[in-house]
CSV table of C-alpha atoms and ligand atoms in Angstrom, one decimal:
chain,number,residue,atom,x,y,z
A,1,MET,CA,-14.4,-52.6,-104.8
A,2,ALA,CA,-15.8,-54.6,-107.7
A,3,ASN,CA,-18.7,-53.2,-109.8
A,4,PHE,CA,-21.7,-55.4,-108.7
A,5,LEU,CA,-24.3,-55.4,-111.5
A,6,SER,CA,-27.6,-56.8,-110.5
A,7,PHE,CA,-30.3,-57.7,-113.1
A,8,ASP,CA,-34.0,-58.5,-112.8
A,9,SER,CA,-33.7,-61.6,-114.9
A,10,ARG,CA,-31.1,-64.0,-116.2
A,11,GLU,CA,-32.0,-63.0,-119.8
A,12,ALA,CA,-31.2,-59.3,-119.0
A,13,MET,CA,-27.9,-60.4,-117.4
A,14,VAL,CA,-26.9,-62.5,-120.4
A,15,ALA,CA,-27.8,-59.6,-122.8
A,16,ALA,CA,-25.7,-57.2,-120.8
A,17,ILE,CA,-22.7,-59.4,-120.5
A,18,THR,CA,-22.9,-60.3,-124.2
A,19,ALA,CA,-22.9,-56.6,-125.1
A,20,ASP,CA,-19.9,-55.9,-122.8
A,21,THR,CA,-18.0,-58.9,-124.1
A,22,ARG,CA,-18.6,-57.9,-127.8
A,23,ALA,CA,-17.6,-54.3,-127.1
A,24,ARG,CA,-14.4,-55.2,-125.3
A,25,LEU,CA,-13.4,-57.8,-128.0
A,26,GLU,CA,-14.2,-55.3,-130.8
A,27,ALA,CA,-12.2,-52.6,-129.0
A,28,ALA,CA,-9.1,-54.8,-128.8
A,29,LEU,CA,-9.6,-55.9,-132.5
A,30,GLY,CA,-9.8,-52.2,-133.4
A,31,GLU,CA,-6.8,-51.2,-131.4
A,32,ARG,CA,-4.4,-54.1,-132.0
A,33,GLY,CA,-6.0,-56.2,-134.7
A,34,GLU,CA,-6.2,-59.0,-132.2
A,35,ALA,CA,-8.3,-59.9,-129.1
A,36,ARG,CA,-7.4,-62.3,-126.3
A,37,TRP,CA,-10.3,-63.8,-124.4
A,38,ALA,CA,-10.0,-66.3,-121.5
A,39,VAL,CA,-13.2,-68.0,-120.5
A,40,SER,CA,-14.6,-70.2,-117.8
A,41,GLY,CA,-16.3,-73.6,-118.0
A,42,GLY,CA,-19.2,-74.4,-115.8
A,43,SER,CA,-22.9,-74.2,-116.7
A,44,THR,CA,-23.5,-70.5,-116.1
A,45,PRO,CA,-21.7,-69.1,-119.3
A,46,ALA,CA,-23.6,-71.4,-121.7
A,47,PRO,CA,-26.2,-68.8,-122.8
A,48,LEU,CA,-23.4,-66.1,-123.2
A,49,PHE,CA,-21.5,-68.6,-125.4
A,50,ALA,CA,-24.6,-69.4,-127.5
A,51,ALA,CA,-25.0,-65.6,-128.1
A,52,MET,CA,-21.3,-65.1,-128.9
A,53,ALA,CA,-21.0,-68.1,-131.2
A,54,ASP,CA,-23.2,-66.3,-133.7
A,55,ALA,CA,-21.9,-62.8,-133.2
A,56,ASP,CA,-20.4,-61.0,-136.2
A,57,LEU,CA,-16.9,-60.4,-135.0
A,58,GLY,CA,-13.4,-60.7,-136.6
A,59,TRP,CA,-13.2,-64.2,-135.1
A,60,GLN,CA,-10.2,-65.2,-137.1
A,61,ASN,CA,-8.3,-62.6,-135.1
A,62,VAL,CA,-9.7,-63.7,-131.7
A,63,LYS,CA,-7.6,-65.9,-129.5
A,64,VAL,CA,-9.7,-67.9,-127.0
A,65,ALA,CA,-8.2,-69.6,-123.9
A,66,LEU,CA,-9.5,-71.2,-120.7
A,67,VAL,CA,-9.3,-69.8,-117.2
A,68,ASP,CA,-9.0,-73.4,-116.0
A,69,GLU,CA,-9.1,-77.1,-117.0
A,70,ARG,CA,-9.5,-80.4,-115.3
A,71,TRP,CA,-6.6,-82.8,-116.1
A,72,VAL,CA,-8.7,-84.9,-118.4
A,73,GLU,CA,-8.7,-85.7,-122.1
A,74,ALA,CA,-10.7,-83.5,-124.5
A,75,ASP,CA,-13.4,-86.2,-124.9
A,76,HIS,CA,-14.0,-86.4,-121.2
A,77,ALA,CA,-17.6,-85.4,-120.1
A,78,ARG,CA,-16.2,-82.8,-117.7
A,79,SER,CA,-13.5,-81.3,-120.0
A,80,ASN,CA,-13.8,-77.6,-120.4
A,81,THR,CA,-12.3,-77.9,-123.8
A,82,ALA,CA,-15.1,-80.2,-124.8
A,83,PHE,CA,-17.7,-77.8,-123.3
A,84,LEU,CA,-16.2,-74.9,-125.3
A,85,ARG,CA,-16.2,-76.8,-128.5
A,86,ARG,CA,-19.9,-77.6,-128.0
A,87,THR,CA,-21.0,-74.2,-126.9
A,88,LEU,CA,-18.7,-71.3,-128.0
A,89,LEU,CA,-16.4,-72.6,-130.8
A,90,THR,CA,-19.3,-73.4,-133.2
A,91,GLY,CA,-21.0,-71.2,-135.8
A,92,LYS,CA,-19.1,-68.0,-136.6
A,93,ALA,CA,-16.8,-68.3,-133.5
A,94,ALA,CA,-15.4,-71.6,-134.9
A,95,ASP,CA,-12.9,-69.3,-136.7
A,96,ALA,CA,-11.3,-68.3,-133.4
A,97,ALA,CA,-7.9,-69.7,-132.5
A,98,PHE,CA,-8.3,-71.8,-129.3
A,99,THR,CA,-5.4,-72.7,-127.0
A,100,PRO,CA,-6.3,-75.7,-124.7
A,101,MET,CA,-4.7,-76.2,-121.3
A,102,LYS,CA,-4.6,-80.0,-121.4
A,103,VAL,CA,-1.4,-81.4,-122.9
A,104,PRO,CA,-0.2,-85.0,-123.0
A,105,GLY,CA,1.0,-86.5,-119.7
A,106,ASP,CA,-0.2,-87.7,-116.4
A,107,ASP,CA,0.9,-84.9,-114.1
A,108,PRO,CA,-0.2,-81.3,-114.5
A,109,PHE,CA,2.6,-80.2,-112.1
A,110,ALA,CA,5.1,-81.6,-114.6
A,111,ALA,CA,3.3,-80.1,-117.6
A,112,ALA,CA,2.5,-76.7,-116.1
A,113,SER,CA,5.6,-74.9,-117.5
A,114,GLN,CA,4.8,-76.0,-121.0
A,115,VAL,CA,1.2,-74.7,-120.7
A,116,ASP,CA,2.4,-71.6,-119.0
A,117,ALA,CA,4.7,-70.9,-122.0
A,118,ALA,CA,1.8,-71.3,-124.4
A,119,TYR,CA,-0.4,-69.1,-122.3
A,120,LYS,CA,2.3,-66.4,-121.8
A,121,ALA,CA,1.9,-65.6,-125.5
A,122,LEU,CA,-1.7,-64.6,-124.7
A,123,ASP,CA,-1.0,-62.7,-121.4
A,124,PRO,CA,-2.2,-60.0,-120.9
A,125,PHE,CA,-5.7,-61.0,-121.8
A,126,ASP,CA,-8.1,-58.3,-123.0
A,127,LEU,CA,-11.0,-59.9,-121.2
A,128,VAL,CA,-11.4,-62.7,-118.7
A,129,LEU,CA,-14.7,-64.4,-117.8
A,130,LEU,CA,-14.8,-66.1,-114.4
A,131,GLY,CA,-17.3,-68.3,-112.7
A,132,MET,CA,-17.6,-69.1,-109.0
A,133,GLY,CA,-18.5,-72.3,-107.2
A,134,PRO,CA,-20.5,-72.7,-104.0
A,135,ASP,CA,-17.2,-73.3,-102.1
A,136,GLY,CA,-15.8,-69.9,-103.1
A,137,HIS,CA,-13.5,-71.2,-105.8
A,138,THR,CA,-13.0,-69.3,-109.0
A,139,ALA,CA,-11.1,-70.7,-112.1
A,140,SER,CA,-9.4,-73.6,-110.3
A,141,LEU,CA,-8.3,-71.5,-107.4
A,142,PHE,CA,-9.8,-73.9,-104.8
A,143,PRO,CA,-9.7,-73.2,-101.0
A,144,ALA,CA,-6.7,-74.8,-99.3
A,145,ALA,CA,-5.6,-76.6,-102.5
A,146,GLU,CA,-2.0,-77.7,-103.1
A,147,GLY,CA,-0.6,-75.1,-105.5
A,148,LEU,CA,-3.0,-72.3,-104.4
A,149,GLU,CA,-0.5,-69.9,-102.8
A,150,ALA,CA,1.9,-70.2,-105.8
A,151,ALA,CA,-1.0,-69.3,-108.1
A,152,MET,CA,-2.2,-66.5,-105.8
A,153,GLN,CA,0.8,-64.2,-106.0
A,154,PRO,CA,-0.7,-60.9,-107.2
A,155,ASP,CA,2.3,-59.8,-109.2
A,156,GLY,CA,3.5,-63.4,-110.0
A,157,ALA,CA,5.0,-63.7,-113.5
A,158,ALA,CA,3.4,-67.1,-114.1
A,159,THR,CA,0.2,-67.2,-116.3
A,160,VAL,CA,-0.7,-70.8,-115.6
A,161,ARG,CA,-0.1,-73.0,-112.5
A,162,ALA,CA,-1.1,-76.6,-111.5
A,163,ILE,CA,-3.5,-77.3,-108.7
A,164,ARG,CA,-4.4,-80.3,-106.6
A,165,ALA,CA,-7.8,-79.5,-105.0
A,166,ASN,CA,-9.1,-81.3,-101.9
A,167,ARG,CA,-11.8,-83.7,-103.1
A,168,SER,CA,-15.3,-82.4,-102.6
A,169,GLU,CA,-18.7,-82.5,-104.2
A,170,VAL,CA,-17.7,-79.5,-106.3
A,171,THR,CA,-14.5,-81.1,-107.7
A,172,GLY,CA,-15.8,-84.6,-108.1
A,173,ASP,CA,-12.9,-87.0,-109.0
A,174,GLU,CA,-11.1,-84.3,-111.0
A,175,VAL,CA,-8.9,-82.8,-108.4
A,176,LEU,CA,-5.9,-82.2,-110.7
A,177,ARG,CA,-6.3,-79.0,-112.6
A,178,LEU,CA,-4.5,-76.2,-114.3
A,179,THR,CA,-5.6,-72.6,-113.6
A,180,LEU,CA,-4.9,-69.0,-114.6
A,181,THR,CA,-3.0,-67.3,-111.8
A,182,LEU,CA,-3.9,-64.2,-109.9
A,183,GLY,CA,-1.0,-62.5,-111.7
A,184,ALA,CA,-2.7,-63.2,-115.1
A,185,LEU,CA,-6.0,-61.9,-113.7
A,186,THR,CA,-4.5,-58.7,-112.4
A,187,ARG,CA,-2.7,-58.0,-115.8
A,188,ALA,CA,-6.0,-58.5,-117.8
A,189,GLY,CA,-7.7,-55.5,-119.3
A,190,ALA,CA,-11.0,-56.4,-117.6
A,191,VAL,CA,-12.4,-59.3,-115.7
A,192,GLN,CA,-16.1,-60.4,-115.5
A,193,LEU,CA,-17.6,-62.7,-112.9
A,194,MET,CA,-20.9,-64.3,-114.0
A,195,ILE,CA,-23.0,-65.8,-111.2
A,196,THR,CA,-26.7,-66.6,-110.6
A,197,GLY,CA,-28.9,-67.4,-107.7
A,198,ASP,CA,-29.2,-66.1,-104.1
A,199,ASP,CA,-26.9,-68.9,-102.8
A,200,LYS,CA,-24.0,-67.7,-104.9
A,201,LYS,CA,-24.7,-64.1,-104.0
A,202,ALA,CA,-24.4,-65.0,-100.4
A,203,VAL,CA,-21.1,-66.8,-101.0
A,204,TYR,CA,-19.8,-63.9,-102.9
A,205,ASP,CA,-20.8,-61.4,-100.3
A,206,ALA,CA,-19.3,-63.4,-97.5
A,207,ALA,CA,-16.1,-64.0,-99.4
A,208,THR,CA,-15.5,-60.3,-100.1
A,209,ASP,CA,-15.6,-59.5,-96.4
A,210,PRO,CA,-12.0,-58.6,-95.5
A,211,SER,CA,-11.9,-61.4,-92.9
A,212,SER,CA,-12.6,-64.1,-95.5
A,213,ASN,CA,-9.8,-66.1,-97.0
A,214,LEU,CA,-11.9,-67.7,-99.8
A,215,PRO,CA,-10.2,-67.5,-103.2
A,216,ILE,CA,-13.0,-65.5,-104.9
A,217,GLY,CA,-12.8,-62.8,-102.2
A,218,ARG,CA,-9.0,-62.6,-102.5
A,219,VAL,CA,-9.4,-62.2,-106.3
A,220,ALA,CA,-12.1,-59.6,-105.9
A,221,ARG,CA,-10.0,-57.6,-103.4
A,222,ALA,CA,-6.9,-57.8,-105.7
A,223,LEU,CA,-8.9,-56.7,-108.8
A,224,GLY,CA,-10.9,-53.9,-107.3
A,225,ASP,CA,-13.0,-52.0,-109.8
A,226,ARG,CA,-11.4,-53.9,-112.8
A,227,LEU,CA,-13.8,-56.7,-111.8
A,228,SER,CA,-17.4,-56.5,-112.9
A,229,VAL,CA,-19.8,-59.0,-111.2
A,230,TYR,CA,-22.9,-59.9,-113.3
A,231,TRP,CA,-25.6,-61.4,-111.1
A,232,ALA,CA,-29.3,-62.3,-111.4
A,233,ALA,CA,-31.4,-64.4,-109.1
B,301,6PG,C1,-15.3,-75.1,-114.3
B,301,6PG,C2,-15.3,-73.7,-113.9
B,301,6PG,C3,-15.7,-73.5,-112.5
B,301,6PG,C4,-17.1,-73.0,-112.5
B,301,6PG,C5,-17.7,-72.9,-111.2
B,301,6PG,C6,-19.2,-72.5,-111.4
B,301,6PG,O1,-14.4,-75.5,-115.0
B,301,6PG,O2,-16.3,-75.8,-113.9
B,301,6PG,O3,-14.2,-73.0,-114.3
B,301,6PG,O4,-14.8,-72.6,-111.8
B,301,6PG,O5,-17.1,-71.7,-113.1
B,301,6PG,O6,-17.6,-74.1,-110.6
B,301,6PG,O7,-19.9,-73.5,-112.1
B,301,6PG,P1,-21.4,-73.4,-112.6
B,301,6PG,O8,-21.4,-72.2,-113.6
B,301,6PG,O9,-21.7,-74.7,-113.2
B,301,6PG,O10,-22.1,-73.1,-111.3
């Protein structure tokens, strides 16, 4: 079972996840002289990234990666790379080494092995930050997507796989994606899921019922107590 951490306010949730993130990155820096951190896009992590961007940390030894990316160029409005450059990779955190997922080419399925090789060098991650959508997706592990089962092998050796999601309000036009695999999530030192609002709590609760096949539930069941859920209304 995941640790479900419930907070009275979003400010309290952000303070707690910021403190946990700092502690885990500092521990990795202390132990190995390097920290590997994979982070989500989406709107929810923005205040965490604002706090981390100015944190005093040995950023030059922190390797930052994405949990997923849309197959769009880095200047696209919905690029997670662009989002990270605006929010996290500014201030002190600009010294971190960032490995994008988007590489040249039209087809993420053709490019996946190249990105997988680059991300293999970072696997296992010390810490992974996930988000969750109202459809029960996490990273780009979308329900019933092409590529989902290949990415969902719990002990799969791949770190990154390509996904073609079914078009929905959540995906918008950007159905082609790359995502961290469940194998990479299970190898990580710790995984956090940051969600807000009663609607998302209801989706999470329903997904973690053993009868549910939603990706976030499958991920939560596979990770057990190595997953910490940060939630505030
Ligand atoms: C992304 C994320 C995605 C996101 C959820 C939640 O690239 O958009 O990786 O999985 O975390 O859709 O998004 P919000 O935080 O905006 O609700």
